[in-house]
Coordinates of C-alpha atoms in Angstrom, one line a residue:
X817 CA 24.3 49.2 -11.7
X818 CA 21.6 47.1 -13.5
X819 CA 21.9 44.7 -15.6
X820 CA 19.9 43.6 -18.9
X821 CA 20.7 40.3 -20.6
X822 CA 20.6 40.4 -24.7
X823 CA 20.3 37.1 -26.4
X824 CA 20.2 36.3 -30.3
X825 CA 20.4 33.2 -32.4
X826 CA 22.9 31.7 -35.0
X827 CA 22.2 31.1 -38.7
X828 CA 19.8 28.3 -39.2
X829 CA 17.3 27.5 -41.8
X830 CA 20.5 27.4 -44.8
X831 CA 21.0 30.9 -43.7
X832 CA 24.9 32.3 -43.6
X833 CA 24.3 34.8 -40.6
X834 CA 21.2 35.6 -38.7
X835 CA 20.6 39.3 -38.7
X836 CA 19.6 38.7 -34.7
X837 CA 23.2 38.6 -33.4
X838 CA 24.6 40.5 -36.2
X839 CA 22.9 43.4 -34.3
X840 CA 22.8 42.0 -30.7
X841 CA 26.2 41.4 -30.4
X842 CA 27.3 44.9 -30.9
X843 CA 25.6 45.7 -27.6
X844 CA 28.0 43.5 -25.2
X845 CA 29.7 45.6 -22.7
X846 CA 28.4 48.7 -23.6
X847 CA 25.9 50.7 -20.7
X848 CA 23.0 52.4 -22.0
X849 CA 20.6 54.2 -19.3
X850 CA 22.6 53.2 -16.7
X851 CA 22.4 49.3 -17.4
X852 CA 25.8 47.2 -18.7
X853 CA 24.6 45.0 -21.2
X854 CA 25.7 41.3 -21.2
X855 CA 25.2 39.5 -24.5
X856 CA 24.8 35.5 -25.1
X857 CA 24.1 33.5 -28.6
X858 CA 21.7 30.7 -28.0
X859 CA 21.5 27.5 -30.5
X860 CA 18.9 27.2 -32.8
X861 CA 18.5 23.8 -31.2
X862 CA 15.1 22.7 -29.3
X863 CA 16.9 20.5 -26.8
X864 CA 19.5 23.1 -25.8
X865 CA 18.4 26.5 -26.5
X866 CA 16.4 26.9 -23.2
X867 CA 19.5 25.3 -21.2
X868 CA 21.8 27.6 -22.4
X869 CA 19.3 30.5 -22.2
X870 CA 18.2 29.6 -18.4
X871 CA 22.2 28.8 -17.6
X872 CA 23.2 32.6 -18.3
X873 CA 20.2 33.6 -16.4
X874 CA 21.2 31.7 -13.2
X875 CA 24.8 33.4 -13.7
X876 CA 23.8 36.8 -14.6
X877 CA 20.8 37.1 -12.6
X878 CA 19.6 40.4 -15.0
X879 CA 17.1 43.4 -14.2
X880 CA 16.1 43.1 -17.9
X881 CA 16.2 40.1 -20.4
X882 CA 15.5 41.1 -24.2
X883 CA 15.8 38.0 -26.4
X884 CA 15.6 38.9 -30.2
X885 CA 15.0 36.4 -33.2
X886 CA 15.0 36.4 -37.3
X887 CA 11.3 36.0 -38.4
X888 CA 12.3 36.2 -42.4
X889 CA 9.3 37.5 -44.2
X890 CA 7.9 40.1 -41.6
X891 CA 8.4 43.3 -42.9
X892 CA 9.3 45.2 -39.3
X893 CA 10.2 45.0 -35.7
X894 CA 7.8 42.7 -34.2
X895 CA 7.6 42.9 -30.2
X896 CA 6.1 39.9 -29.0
X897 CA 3.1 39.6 -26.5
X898 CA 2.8 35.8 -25.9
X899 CA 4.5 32.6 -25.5
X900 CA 2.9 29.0 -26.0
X901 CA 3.9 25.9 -24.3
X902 CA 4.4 23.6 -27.4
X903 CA 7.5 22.9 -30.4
X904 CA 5.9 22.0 -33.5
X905 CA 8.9 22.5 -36.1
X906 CA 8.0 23.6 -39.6
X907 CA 12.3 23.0 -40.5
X908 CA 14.7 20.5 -38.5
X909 CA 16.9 22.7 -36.0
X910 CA 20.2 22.8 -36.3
X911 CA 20.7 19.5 -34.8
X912 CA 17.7 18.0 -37.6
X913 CA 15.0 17.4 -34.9
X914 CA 11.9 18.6 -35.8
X915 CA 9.4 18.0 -32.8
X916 CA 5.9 18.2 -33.3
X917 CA 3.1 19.4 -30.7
X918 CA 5.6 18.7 -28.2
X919 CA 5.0 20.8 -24.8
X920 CA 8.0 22.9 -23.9
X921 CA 7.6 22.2 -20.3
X922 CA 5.3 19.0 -19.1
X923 CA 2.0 20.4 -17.3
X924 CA 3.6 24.4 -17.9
X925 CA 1.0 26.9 -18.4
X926 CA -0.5 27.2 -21.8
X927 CA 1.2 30.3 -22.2
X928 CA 3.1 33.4 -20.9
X929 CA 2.6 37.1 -21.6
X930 CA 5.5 39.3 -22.3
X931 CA 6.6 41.3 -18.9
X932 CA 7.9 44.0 -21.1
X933 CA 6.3 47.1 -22.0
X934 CA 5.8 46.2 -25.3
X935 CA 2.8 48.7 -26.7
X936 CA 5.3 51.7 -24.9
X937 CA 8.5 50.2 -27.0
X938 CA 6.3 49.8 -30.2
X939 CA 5.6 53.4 -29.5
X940 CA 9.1 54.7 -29.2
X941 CA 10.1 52.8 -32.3
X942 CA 7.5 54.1 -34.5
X943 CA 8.8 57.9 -33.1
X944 CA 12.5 57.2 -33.6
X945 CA 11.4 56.2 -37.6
X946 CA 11.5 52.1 -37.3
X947 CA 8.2 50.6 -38.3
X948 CA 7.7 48.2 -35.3
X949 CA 3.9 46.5 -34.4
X950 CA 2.8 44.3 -31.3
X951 CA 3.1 40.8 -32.6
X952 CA 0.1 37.9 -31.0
X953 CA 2.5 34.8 -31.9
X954 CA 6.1 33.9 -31.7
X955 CA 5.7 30.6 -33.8
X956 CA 6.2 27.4 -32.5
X957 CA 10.2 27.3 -33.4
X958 CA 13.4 27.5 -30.9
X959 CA 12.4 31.5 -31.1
X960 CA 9.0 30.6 -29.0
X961 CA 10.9 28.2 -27.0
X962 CA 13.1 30.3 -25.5
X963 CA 10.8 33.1 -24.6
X964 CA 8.4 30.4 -23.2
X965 CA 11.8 29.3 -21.2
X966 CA 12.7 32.8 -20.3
X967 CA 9.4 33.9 -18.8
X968 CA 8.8 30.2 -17.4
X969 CA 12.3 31.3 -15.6
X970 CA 11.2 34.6 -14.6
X971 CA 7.4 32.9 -12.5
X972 CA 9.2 30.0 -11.1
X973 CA 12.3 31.9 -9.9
X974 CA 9.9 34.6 -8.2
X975 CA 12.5 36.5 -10.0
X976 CA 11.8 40.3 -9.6
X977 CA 13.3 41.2 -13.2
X978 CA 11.1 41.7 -16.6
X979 CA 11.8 40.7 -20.1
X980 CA 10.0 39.5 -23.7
X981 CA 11.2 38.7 -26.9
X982 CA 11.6 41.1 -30.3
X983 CA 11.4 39.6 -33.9
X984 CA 13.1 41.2 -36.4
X985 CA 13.3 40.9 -40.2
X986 CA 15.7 39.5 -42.5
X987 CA 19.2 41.7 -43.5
X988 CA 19.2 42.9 -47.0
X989 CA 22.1 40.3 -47.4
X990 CA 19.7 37.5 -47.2
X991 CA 16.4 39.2 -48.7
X992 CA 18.8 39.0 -52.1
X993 CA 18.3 35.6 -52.2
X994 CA 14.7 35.9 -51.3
X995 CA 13.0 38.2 -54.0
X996 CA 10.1 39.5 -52.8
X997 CA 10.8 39.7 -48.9
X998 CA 11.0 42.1 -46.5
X999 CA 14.3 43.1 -44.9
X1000 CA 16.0 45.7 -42.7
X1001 CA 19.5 47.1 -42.3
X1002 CA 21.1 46.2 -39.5
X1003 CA 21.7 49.9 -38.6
X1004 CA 17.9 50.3 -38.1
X1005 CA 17.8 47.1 -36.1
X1006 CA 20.3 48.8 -33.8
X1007 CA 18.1 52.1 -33.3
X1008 CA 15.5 49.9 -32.9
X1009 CA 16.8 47.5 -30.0
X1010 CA 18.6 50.8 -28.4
X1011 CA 15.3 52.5 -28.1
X1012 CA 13.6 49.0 -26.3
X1013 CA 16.5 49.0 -24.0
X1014 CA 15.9 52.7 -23.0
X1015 CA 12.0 52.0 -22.7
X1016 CA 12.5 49.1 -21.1
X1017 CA 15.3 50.6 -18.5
X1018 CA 12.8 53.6 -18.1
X1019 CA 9.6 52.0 -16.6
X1020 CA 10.1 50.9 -12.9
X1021 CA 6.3 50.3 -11.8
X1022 CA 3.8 51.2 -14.7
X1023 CA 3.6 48.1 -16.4
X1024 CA 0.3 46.3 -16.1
X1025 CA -1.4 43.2 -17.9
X1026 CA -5.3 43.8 -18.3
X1027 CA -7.0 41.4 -20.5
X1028 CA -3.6 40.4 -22.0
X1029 CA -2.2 43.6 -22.5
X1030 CA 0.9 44.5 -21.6
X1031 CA 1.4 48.5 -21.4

């Protein structure tokens, strides 16, 4: 049986919860297209997220890694296409470090596509009813960092599995105390990262990057 890897993030920024694990976290344990799904939390801290990120992926050793992170103010599922190799914190993490232009990995590439196919899942969402778009930038927060990390993991490793990142948008129980700002229910959040999985799960050999785009 295969095995995907889910990861999400705790609160940060002020925030109570972060609606990334409050939907991840219902997937642990459960199979879906033939896949058991293994879920980890990362800190929303620069000097650790990676670790703890690359640690589970050492012990797991997944088919499929989906990491997903709160982007508050987006307005819908955003499946990422790139990682850059630099930290340049608008907010202190968790810890209150704040690196600026700092590389994520000394002499790293510049930048890593997504091994996911992400224009396929943005598909799928859009024909289950979830607004979803390709995103071109994960930020330069612990969100970017561990998707650098993970697909840094992936080319040095030579491993044989695929995976990306998906931003998604505040709960309604934070966009209350943000008037004017997009948010989505949980339940759709769930639809939307069931979907990924299945598209994910479902291509074996199709997935190509031409010019940067992932299909």
């Amino acid at each position: 049986m295969k095995t995907v890897l889910m990861t999400a993030f705790e609160p940060f920024g002020g925030e109570t919860i972060n609606p990334s694990w409050e939907a991840v976290r219902s997937f642990d344990g459960k199979e879906i297209a033939g896949a058991r799904i293994v879920v980890r939390q990362l800190p929303v801290v620069f000097a650790t997220c990676g670790k703890v990120l690359t640690q589970a992926l050492d012990e797991i050793q997944p088919d499929r890694v989906l990491c997903v992170g709160q982007a508050g103010g987006r307005v819908d599922i955003t499946v990422e296409r790139v990682a850059i190799n630099v930290d340049d914190a608008r907010i202190p993490d968790n810890e209150q470090q704040q690196p600026i232009d700092q590389p994520i990995v000394m002499d790293g590439p510049a930048a890593y596509f997504s091994t996911l196919p992400i224009k396929a899942m943005v598909a799928a969402l859009r024909e289950v009813g979830v607004p979803a778009s390709v995103s071109q930038t994960a930020g330069t927060f612990t969100c970017n960092h561990v998707m650098y990390s993970l697909l840094h993991w992936l080319k040095t490793t030579n491993s044989p599995a695929r995976g990306g990142f998906i931003h998604i948008p505040y709960m309604p129980e934070q966009a209350v105390n943000h008037p004017g700002v997009a948010s989505m229910a949980t339940a759709s959040v769930i639809l939307a990262l069931e979907t990924s999985l299945q598209v994910m799960l479902s291509t074996e050999n199709d997935i190509r990057v031409v010019g940067g785009s992932t299909h």
